[in-house]
Each structure stands twice: as C-alpha cells, then as structure tokens.
Amino acid sequence: MNLVFRIVADGLNWIASVTGFTYNEINIIVYYIILPFIYVALVDRILKKHFFKIAYAIVWVVLIVFIPNFRAFSDTLFQASVDFLLFFGYVGLNYVAASVVICVILPGLVFAVLCLFAFPSLRRSLFTKHETPTSA
C-alpha cells in the first residue's frame, strides 16, 4: 500500500511541479474533473450518446468561471477529501490504505468495468473461449 501511495503522490507532485499548480490543485483536477470525465465519456459510449460528457464539461466550465480562487477551492476540497479518508480509520484503514483503496483500486475497478461495457470487442476477446487447433 505504501509503495502505491508513494508512486501516486510522487506522480501528482511531479505534475504539479511541471504545470505550476499546487499538489492540492492537481489532486482535485485529477480526481474530481479528469477521472469522472473519463467515466462519463465511457457511460456515453455505452449509451451511444454525447449528453453526459457535454453536460459534465459545461458544469465544470461554469464552476471554474464562477470560482473566485481555484487554489482556495482546491485546498478546501482537498481537506474535505483528507477528512473523508481519515474517517476510514474507524474500520481499520489508515490514511495511506484508505487512499489506495478509495483513490486507486476503486477507480481502477470502475474504469475496468466501464471499459468492458463500452468496448464489447474487448469484453469478447477477454471472456470468450478460443479454441486451440488439435492435431489429428
């Protein structure tokens, strides 16, 4: 768990250093904007529509326009996320373990399931038996 947490945190820190955003801003951009957009785009692909991704993008554009200070907004939302992850201490998960489960494993599972439905050829190639030729 510690290794996965460190890899993700170091990756987010690197992105922050390259872009000039803070770690908290990058965290919010990735986990509250980009990942959900990917999920919404996959749902649209499953439904063969464009509604959800367009609506999602419009909502975030409007929010960003009306948020007076994105850094302060990100700091507040990041702290709320930390508090949420710390809550899992009541069930025996420390902050690092909760972060990996909630922010890496769960999103990965959601992504995998949505991909299976969004890309039927992927699902078929993974779950259909391939007959091997037999020699006579």
CSV table of N, CA and C in Angstrom, one decimal:
chain,number,residue,atom,x,y,z
A,1,MET,N,0.8,-1.2,0.0
A,1,MET,CA,0.0,0.0,0.0
A,1,MET,C,0.9,1.3,0.0
A,2,ASN,N,1.9,1.2,0.8
A,2,ASN,CA,2.8,2.4,0.9
A,2,ASN,C,3.4,2.7,-0.4
A,3,LEU,N,3.9,1.7,-1.2
A,3,LEU,CA,4.5,1.9,-2.4
A,3,LEU,C,3.6,2.5,-3.4
A,4,VAL,N,2.4,2.0,-3.5
A,4,VAL,CA,1.4,2.5,-4.5
A,4,VAL,C,1.0,4.0,-4.1
A,5,PHE,N,0.8,4.2,-2.8
A,5,PHE,CA,0.6,5.6,-2.3
A,5,PHE,C,1.7,6.5,-2.7
A,6,ARG,N,2.9,6.1,-2.5
A,6,ARG,CA,4.1,7.0,-2.8
A,6,ARG,C,4.2,7.2,-4.3
A,7,ILE,N,3.9,6.2,-5.1
A,7,ILE,CA,4.0,6.4,-6.6
A,7,ILE,C,3.0,7.4,-7.1
A,8,VAL,N,1.8,7.3,-6.6
A,8,VAL,CA,0.7,8.2,-7.0
A,8,VAL,C,1.0,9.6,-6.5
A,9,ALA,N,1.4,9.7,-5.2
A,9,ALA,CA,1.7,11.1,-4.6
A,9,ALA,C,2.9,11.7,-5.4
A,10,ASP,N,3.9,10.9,-5.6
A,10,ASP,CA,5.1,11.5,-6.4
A,10,ASP,C,4.7,11.9,-7.8
A,11,GLY,N,3.8,11.1,-8.4
A,11,GLY,CA,3.3,11.5,-9.8
A,11,GLY,C,2.6,12.8,-9.7
A,12,LEU,N,1.7,12.9,-8.8
A,12,LEU,CA,0.9,14.2,-8.7
A,12,LEU,C,1.8,15.3,-8.3
A,13,ASN,N,2.8,15.1,-7.5
A,13,ASN,CA,3.8,16.2,-7.2
A,13,ASN,C,4.6,16.6,-8.4
A,14,TRP,N,5.0,15.6,-9.2
A,14,TRP,CA,5.7,15.9,-10.4
A,14,TRP,C,4.8,16.7,-11.4
A,15,ILE,N,3.6,16.3,-11.6
A,15,ILE,CA,2.7,17.1,-12.4
A,15,ILE,C,2.5,18.5,-11.9
A,16,ALA,N,2.4,18.6,-10.6
A,16,ALA,CA,2.3,20.0,-10.0
A,16,ALA,C,3.5,20.8,-10.3
A,17,SER,N,4.7,20.2,-10.2
A,17,SER,CA,5.9,21.0,-10.4
A,17,SER,C,6.1,21.4,-11.9
A,18,VAL,N,5.6,20.5,-12.8
A,18,VAL,CA,5.7,20.8,-14.2
A,18,VAL,C,4.7,21.9,-14.7
A,19,THR,N,3.5,21.8,-14.1
A,19,THR,CA,2.4,22.7,-14.5
A,19,THR,C,2.3,24.0,-13.8
A,20,GLY,N,2.9,24.1,-12.6
A,20,GLY,CA,2.8,25.3,-11.8
A,20,GLY,C,1.6,25.3,-10.8
A,21,PHE,N,0.8,24.3,-10.9
A,21,PHE,CA,-0.3,24.2,-10.0
A,21,PHE,C,0.2,23.6,-8.7
A,22,THR,N,-0.5,23.7,-7.6
A,22,THR,CA,-0.1,23.1,-6.3
A,22,THR,C,-0.5,21.6,-6.4
A,23,TYR,N,0.0,20.9,-5.4
A,23,TYR,CA,-0.4,19.5,-5.3
A,23,TYR,C,-1.9,19.3,-5.1
A,24,ASN,N,-2.5,20.2,-4.2
A,24,ASN,CA,-3.9,20.1,-4.0
A,24,ASN,C,-4.7,20.4,-5.2
A,25,GLU,N,-4.3,21.4,-6.0
A,25,GLU,CA,-5.0,21.7,-7.3
A,25,GLU,C,-4.9,20.5,-8.2
A,26,ILE,N,-3.8,19.9,-8.4
A,26,ILE,CA,-3.6,18.8,-9.3
A,26,ILE,C,-4.5,17.6,-8.8
A,27,ASN,N,-4.5,17.4,-7.5
A,27,ASN,CA,-5.3,16.3,-6.9
A,27,ASN,C,-6.7,16.5,-7.3
A,28,ILE,N,-7.2,17.7,-7.1
A,28,ILE,CA,-8.6,18.0,-7.4
A,28,ILE,C,-8.9,17.9,-8.9
A,29,ILE,N,-8.0,18.4,-9.7
A,29,ILE,CA,-8.2,18.3,-11.2
A,29,ILE,C,-8.3,16.8,-11.6
A,30,VAL,N,-7.4,16.0,-11.1
A,30,VAL,CA,-7.3,14.6,-11.5
A,30,VAL,C,-8.5,13.8,-11.0
A,31,TYR,N,-8.8,13.9,-9.6
A,31,TYR,CA,-9.8,13.1,-9.0
A,31,TYR,C,-11.3,13.6,-9.1
A,32,TYR,N,-11.4,14.9,-9.3
A,32,TYR,CA,-12.8,15.5,-9.4
A,32,TYR,C,-13.1,16.0,-10.8
A,33,ILE,N,-12.2,16.1,-11.7
A,33,ILE,CA,-12.5,16.6,-13.0
A,33,ILE,C,-12.2,15.5,-14.1
A,34,ILE,N,-10.9,15.1,-14.1
A,34,ILE,CA,-10.5,14.3,-15.2
A,34,ILE,C,-11.0,12.8,-15.1
A,35,LEU,N,-10.8,12.2,-14.0
A,35,LEU,CA,-11.3,10.8,-13.8
A,35,LEU,C,-12.8,10.7,-14.0
A,36,PRO,N,-13.6,11.6,-13.3
A,36,PRO,CA,-15.1,11.5,-13.6
A,36,PRO,C,-15.4,11.8,-15.0
A,37,PHE,N,-14.7,12.7,-15.7
A,37,PHE,CA,-15.0,12.9,-17.1
A,37,PHE,C,-14.8,11.6,-17.9
A,38,ILE,N,-13.7,10.9,-17.6
A,38,ILE,CA,-13.5,9.6,-18.3
A,38,ILE,C,-14.6,8.7,-18.1
A,39,TYR,N,-15.1,8.6,-16.8
A,39,TYR,CA,-16.2,7.7,-16.5
A,39,TYR,C,-17.4,8.1,-17.3
A,40,VAL,N,-17.7,9.4,-17.3
A,40,VAL,CA,-18.9,9.9,-18.0
A,40,VAL,C,-18.8,9.7,-19.5
A,41,ALA,N,-17.6,9.8,-20.1
A,41,ALA,CA,-17.4,9.6,-21.5
A,41,ALA,C,-17.6,8.1,-21.8
A,42,LEU,N,-17.2,7.2,-20.9
A,42,LEU,CA,-17.4,5.8,-21.1
A,42,LEU,C,-18.9,5.4,-21.0
A,43,VAL,N,-19.6,6.1,-20.1
A,43,VAL,CA,-21.1,5.9,-20.0
A,43,VAL,C,-21.7,6.3,-21.3
A,44,ASP,N,-21.3,7.5,-21.8
A,44,ASP,CA,-21.9,8.0,-23.0
A,44,ASP,C,-21.6,7.0,-24.2
A,45,ARG,N,-20.4,6.4,-24.2
A,45,ARG,CA,-20.1,5.4,-25.2
A,45,ARG,C,-21.0,4.2,-25.1
A,46,ILE,N,-21.3,3.8,-23.9
A,46,ILE,CA,-22.1,2.6,-23.6
A,46,ILE,C,-23.6,2.9,-24.1
A,47,LEU,N,-24.0,4.2,-23.8
A,47,LEU,CA,-25.4,4.6,-24.2
A,47,LEU,C,-25.5,5.1,-25.6
A,48,LYS,N,-24.3,5.2,-26.3
A,48,LYS,CA,-24.3,5.8,-27.6
A,48,LYS,C,-24.9,7.2,-27.7
A,49,LYS,N,-24.5,8.0,-26.7
A,49,LYS,CA,-25.0,9.4,-26.6
A,49,LYS,C,-23.7,10.3,-26.4
A,50,HIS,N,-24.0,11.6,-26.4
A,50,HIS,CA,-22.9,12.5,-26.0
A,50,HIS,C,-23.4,13.4,-24.9
A,51,PHE,N,-24.6,13.2,-24.4
A,51,PHE,CA,-25.2,14.1,-23.4
A,51,PHE,C,-24.4,14.3,-22.1
A,52,PHE,N,-24.0,13.2,-21.5
A,52,PHE,CA,-23.4,13.3,-20.2
A,52,PHE,C,-22.1,14.0,-20.2
A,53,LYS,N,-21.2,13.6,-21.2
A,53,LYS,CA,-19.9,14.3,-21.2
A,53,LYS,C,-20.0,15.8,-21.5
A,54,ILE,N,-21.0,16.1,-22.4
A,54,ILE,CA,-21.2,17.6,-22.7
A,54,ILE,C,-21.7,18.3,-21.4
A,55,ALA,N,-22.7,17.7,-20.8
A,55,ALA,CA,-23.3,18.3,-19.6
A,55,ALA,C,-22.2,18.4,-18.5
A,56,TYR,N,-21.4,17.4,-18.3
A,56,TYR,CA,-20.4,17.4,-17.3
A,56,TYR,C,-19.4,18.5,-17.6
A,57,ALA,N,-18.9,18.6,-18.8
A,57,ALA,CA,-18.0,19.7,-19.2
A,57,ALA,C,-18.5,21.1,-19.0
A,58,ILE,N,-19.8,21.2,-19.3
A,58,ILE,CA,-20.4,22.5,-19.1
A,58,ILE,C,-20.5,22.9,-17.7
A,59,VAL,N,-20.9,21.9,-16.8
A,59,VAL,CA,-21.0,22.2,-15.4
A,59,VAL,C,-19.6,22.6,-14.8
A,60,TRP,N,-18.5,21.9,-15.2
A,60,TRP,CA,-17.2,22.3,-14.7
A,60,TRP,C,-16.7,23.6,-15.3
A,61,VAL,N,-17.0,23.9,-16.5
A,61,VAL,CA,-16.6,25.2,-17.1
A,61,VAL,C,-17.3,26.3,-16.3
A,62,VAL,N,-18.6,26.2,-16.1
A,62,VAL,CA,-19.4,27.2,-15.3
A,62,VAL,C,-18.8,27.3,-13.9
A,63,LEU,N,-18.5,26.2,-13.3
A,63,LEU,CA,-18.0,26.2,-11.9
A,63,LEU,C,-16.6,27.0,-11.9
A,64,ILE,N,-15.8,26.6,-12.8
A,64,ILE,CA,-14.4,27.2,-12.8
A,64,ILE,C,-14.5,28.7,-13.1
A,65,VAL,N,-15.4,29.1,-13.9
A,65,VAL,CA,-15.6,30.6,-14.2
A,65,VAL,C,-16.1,31.3,-13.0
A,66,PHE,N,-16.9,30.7,-12.2
A,66,PHE,CA,-17.5,31.3,-11.0
A,66,PHE,C,-16.7,31.1,-9.7
A,67,ILE,N,-15.8,30.2,-9.7
A,67,ILE,CA,-14.9,30.0,-8.5
A,67,ILE,C,-13.9,31.2,-8.5
A,68,PRO,N,-14.0,32.0,-7.5
A,68,PRO,CA,-13.1,33.2,-7.5
A,68,PRO,C,-11.6,32.8,-7.3
A,69,ASN,N,-11.4,31.8,-6.6
A,69,ASN,CA,-10.0,31.4,-6.3
A,69,ASN,C,-9.9,29.9,-6.3
A,70,PHE,N,-9.4,29.4,-7.4
A,70,PHE,CA,-9.3,27.9,-7.6
A,70,PHE,C,-8.4,27.3,-6.6
A,71,ARG,N,-7.3,27.9,-6.2
A,71,ARG,CA,-6.4,27.4,-5.2
A,71,ARG,C,-7.1,27.2,-3.9
A,72,ALA,N,-7.8,28.2,-3.4
A,72,ALA,CA,-8.5,28.1,-2.2
A,72,ALA,C,-9.6,27.0,-2.2
A,73,PHE,N,-10.3,27.0,-3.4
A,73,PHE,CA,-11.3,26.0,-3.6
A,73,PHE,C,-10.7,24.6,-3.5
A,74,SER,N,-9.6,24.4,-4.2
A,74,SER,CA,-8.9,23.1,-4.2
A,74,SER,C,-8.4,22.7,-2.8
A,75,ASP,N,-7.9,23.7,-2.0
A,75,ASP,CA,-7.4,23.4,-0.7
A,75,ASP,C,-8.6,23.0,0.2
A,76,THR,N,-9.7,23.6,0.1
A,76,THR,CA,-10.9,23.3,0.9
A,76,THR,C,-11.4,21.9,0.5
A,77,LEU,N,-11.5,21.6,-0.8
A,77,LEU,CA,-12.0,20.3,-1.3
A,77,LEU,C,-11.0,19.2,-0.9
A,78,PHE,N,-9.7,19.5,-1.0
A,78,PHE,CA,-8.7,18.5,-0.7
A,78,PHE,C,-8.8,18.2,0.8
A,79,GLN,N,-8.9,19.2,1.6
A,79,GLN,CA,-9.0,18.9,3.1
A,79,GLN,C,-10.3,18.1,3.4
A,80,ALA,N,-11.4,18.3,2.7
A,80,ALA,CA,-12.6,17.5,2.9
A,80,ALA,C,-12.3,16.1,2.5
A,81,SER,N,-11.5,15.9,1.4
A,81,SER,CA,-11.2,14.6,0.9
A,81,SER,C,-10.3,13.9,2.0
A,82,VAL,N,-9.3,14.6,2.5
A,82,VAL,CA,-8.5,14.0,3.6
A,82,VAL,C,-9.3,13.6,4.8
A,83,ASP,N,-10.3,14.5,5.2
A,83,ASP,CA,-11.1,14.1,6.3
A,83,ASP,C,-12.0,12.9,6.0
A,84,PHE,N,-12.5,12.8,4.8
A,84,PHE,CA,-13.2,11.6,4.4
A,84,PHE,C,-12.4,10.3,4.5
A,85,LEU,N,-11.1,10.4,4.0
A,85,LEU,CA,-10.2,9.2,4.0
A,85,LEU,C,-9.8,8.9,5.5
A,86,LEU,N,-9.7,9.9,6.3
A,86,LEU,CA,-9.3,9.6,7.7
A,86,LEU,C,-10.5,8.9,8.4
A,87,PHE,N,-11.7,9.2,8.0
A,87,PHE,CA,-12.9,8.5,8.5
A,87,PHE,C,-12.8,7.0,8.5
A,88,PHE,N,-12.1,6.5,7.5
A,88,PHE,CA,-12.0,5.0,7.4
A,88,PHE,C,-11.1,4.4,8.4
A,89,GLY,N,-10.5,5.2,9.3
A,89,GLY,CA,-9.8,4.7,10.5
A,89,GLY,C,-10.7,4.0,11.4
A,90,TYR,N,-12.0,4.3,11.4
A,90,TYR,CA,-13.0,3.7,12.2
A,90,TYR,C,-13.2,2.2,11.8
A,91,VAL,N,-12.8,1.9,10.6
A,91,VAL,CA,-13.0,0.5,10.1
A,91,VAL,C,-11.6,-0.2,9.9
A,92,GLY,N,-10.6,0.5,10.5
A,92,GLY,CA,-9.2,-0.1,10.5
A,92,GLY,C,-8.3,0.2,9.3
A,93,LEU,N,-8.7,1.2,8.5
A,93,LEU,CA,-7.8,1.6,7.4
A,93,LEU,C,-7.2,2.9,7.8
A,94,ASN,N,-5.8,3.0,7.7
A,94,ASN,CA,-5.2,4.2,7.9
A,94,ASN,C,-5.3,5.1,6.7
A,95,TYR,N,-4.8,6.3,6.8
A,95,TYR,CA,-4.9,7.3,5.6
A,95,TYR,C,-4.3,6.7,4.3
A,96,VAL,N,-3.2,6.1,4.4
A,96,VAL,CA,-2.5,5.6,3.2
A,96,VAL,C,-3.3,4.4,2.6
A,97,ALA,N,-3.8,3.5,3.5
A,97,ALA,CA,-4.5,2.4,2.9
A,97,ALA,C,-5.9,2.8,2.4
A,98,ALA,N,-6.5,3.8,3.1
A,98,ALA,CA,-7.8,4.3,2.6
A,98,ALA,C,-7.6,5.0,1.2
A,99,SER,N,-6.5,5.8,1.1
A,99,SER,CA,-6.2,6.5,-0.1
A,99,SER,C,-6.0,5.5,-1.3
A,100,VAL,N,-5.3,4.4,-1.0
A,100,VAL,CA,-5.1,3.5,-2.1
A,100,VAL,C,-6.4,2.8,-2.5
A,101,VAL,N,-7.1,2.4,-1.5
A,101,VAL,CA,-8.4,1.6,-1.8
A,101,VAL,C,-9.4,2.6,-2.5
A,102,ILE,N,-9.6,3.8,-2.0
A,102,ILE,CA,-10.6,4.7,-2.5
A,102,ILE,C,-10.2,5.4,-3.7
A,103,CYS,N,-8.9,5.7,-3.8
A,103,CYS,CA,-8.4,6.6,-4.9
A,103,CYS,C,-7.7,5.9,-6.0
A,104,VAL,N,-7.3,4.6,-5.8
A,104,VAL,CA,-6.6,3.9,-6.8
A,104,VAL,C,-7.4,2.6,-7.2
A,105,ILE,N,-7.6,1.7,-6.2
A,105,ILE,CA,-8.3,0.5,-6.5
A,105,ILE,C,-9.7,0.6,-7.0
A,106,LEU,N,-10.5,1.4,-6.3
A,106,LEU,CA,-11.9,1.6,-6.6
A,106,LEU,C,-12.0,2.3,-8.0
A,107,PRO,N,-11.3,3.4,-8.3
A,107,PRO,CA,-11.4,4.0,-9.6
A,107,PRO,C,-10.9,3.0,-10.7
A,108,GLY,N,-9.9,2.2,-10.4
A,108,GLY,CA,-9.4,1.2,-11.4
A,108,GLY,C,-10.5,0.2,-11.7
A,109,LEU,N,-11.2,-0.3,-10.7
A,109,LEU,CA,-12.3,-1.2,-10.9
A,109,LEU,C,-13.4,-0.6,-11.7
A,110,VAL,N,-13.8,0.6,-11.3
A,110,VAL,CA,-14.9,1.3,-12.1
A,110,VAL,C,-14.5,1.4,-13.5
A,111,PHE,N,-13.2,1.9,-13.8
A,111,PHE,CA,-12.7,2.1,-15.1
A,111,PHE,C,-12.8,0.7,-15.9
A,112,ALA,N,-12.3,-0.3,-15.3
A,112,ALA,CA,-12.3,-1.6,-15.9
A,112,ALA,C,-13.7,-2.1,-16.3
A,113,VAL,N,-14.6,-2.0,-15.4
A,113,VAL,CA,-16.0,-2.4,-15.7
A,113,VAL,C,-16.6,-1.6,-16.8
A,114,LEU,N,-16.4,-0.3,-16.7
A,114,LEU,CA,-17.0,0.6,-17.7
A,114,LEU,C,-16.4,0.3,-19.1
A,115,CYS,N,-15.1,0.0,-19.1
A,115,CYS,CA,-14.4,-0.4,-20.4
A,115,CYS,C,-15.0,-1.6,-21.0
A,116,LEU,N,-15.3,-2.6,-20.1
A,116,LEU,CA,-15.9,-3.9,-20.6
A,116,LEU,C,-17.2,-3.6,-21.3
A,117,PHE,N,-18.0,-2.7,-20.8
A,117,PHE,CA,-19.3,-2.4,-21.4
A,117,PHE,C,-19.1,-1.5,-22.6
A,118,ALA,N,-18.2,-0.5,-22.5
A,118,ALA,CA,-18.0,0.5,-23.6
A,118,ALA,C,-17.4,-0.1,-24.8
A,119,PHE,N,-16.6,-1.2,-24.6
A,119,PHE,CA,-15.8,-1.8,-25.7
A,119,PHE,C,-16.2,-3.3,-25.8
A,120,PRO,N,-17.3,-3.6,-26.4
A,120,PRO,CA,-17.7,-5.0,-26.5
A,120,PRO,C,-16.6,-5.9,-27.1
A,121,SER,N,-15.8,-5.4,-28.0
A,121,SER,CA,-14.8,-6.3,-28.6
A,121,SER,C,-13.8,-6.7,-27.6
A,122,LEU,N,-13.5,-5.8,-26.7
A,122,LEU,CA,-12.5,-6.1,-25.6
A,122,LEU,C,-13.1,-7.1,-24.7
A,123,ARG,N,-14.4,-7.0,-24.3
A,123,ARG,CA,-15.1,-8.0,-23.5
A,123,ARG,C,-15.1,-9.3,-24.2
A,124,ARG,N,-15.4,-9.4,-25.5
A,124,ARG,CA,-15.4,-10.6,-26.2
A,124,ARG,C,-14.1,-11.3,-26.2
A,125,SER,N,-13.0,-10.5,-26.4
A,125,SER,CA,-11.7,-11.1,-26.5
A,125,SER,C,-11.2,-11.6,-25.2
A,126,LEU,N,-11.7,-11.0,-24.1
A,126,LEU,CA,-11.2,-11.4,-22.8
A,126,LEU,C,-12.0,-12.6,-22.2
A,127,PHE,N,-13.3,-12.7,-22.6
A,127,PHE,CA,-14.2,-13.7,-22.0
A,127,PHE,C,-14.7,-14.8,-22.9
A,128,THR,N,-14.3,-14.8,-24.1
A,128,THR,CA,-14.8,-15.9,-25.0
A,128,THR,C,-13.6,-17.0,-25.1
A,129,LYS,N,-14.0,-18.2,-25.1
A,129,LYS,CA,-13.0,-19.3,-25.2
A,129,LYS,C,-12.5,-19.3,-26.6
A,130,HIS,N,-11.2,-19.4,-26.7
A,130,HIS,CA,-10.6,-19.5,-28.0
A,130,HIS,C,-10.2,-21.0,-28.2
A,131,GLU,N,-10.7,-21.6,-29.2
A,131,GLU,CA,-10.4,-23.0,-29.4
A,131,GLU,C,-9.0,-23.1,-30.0
A,132,THR,N,-8.3,-24.0,-29.5
A,132,THR,CA,-6.9,-24.3,-30.0
A,132,THR,C,-7.0,-25.4,-31.0
A,133,PRO,N,-6.3,-25.2,-32.0
A,133,PRO,CA,-6.3,-26.3,-33.0
A,133,PRO,C,-5.7,-27.6,-32.5
A,134,THR,N,-6.3,-28.7,-32.8
A,134,THR,CA,-5.9,-30.0,-32.3
A,134,THR,C,-5.2,-30.7,-33.5
A,135,SER,N,-4.2,-31.5,-33.2
A,135,SER,CA,-3.6,-32.3,-34.3
A,135,SER,C,-4.3,-33.6,-34.4
A,136,ALA,N,-4.4,-34.1,-35.7
A,136,ALA,CA,-5.1,-35.3,-35.9
A,136,ALA,C,-4.3,-36.5,-35.7
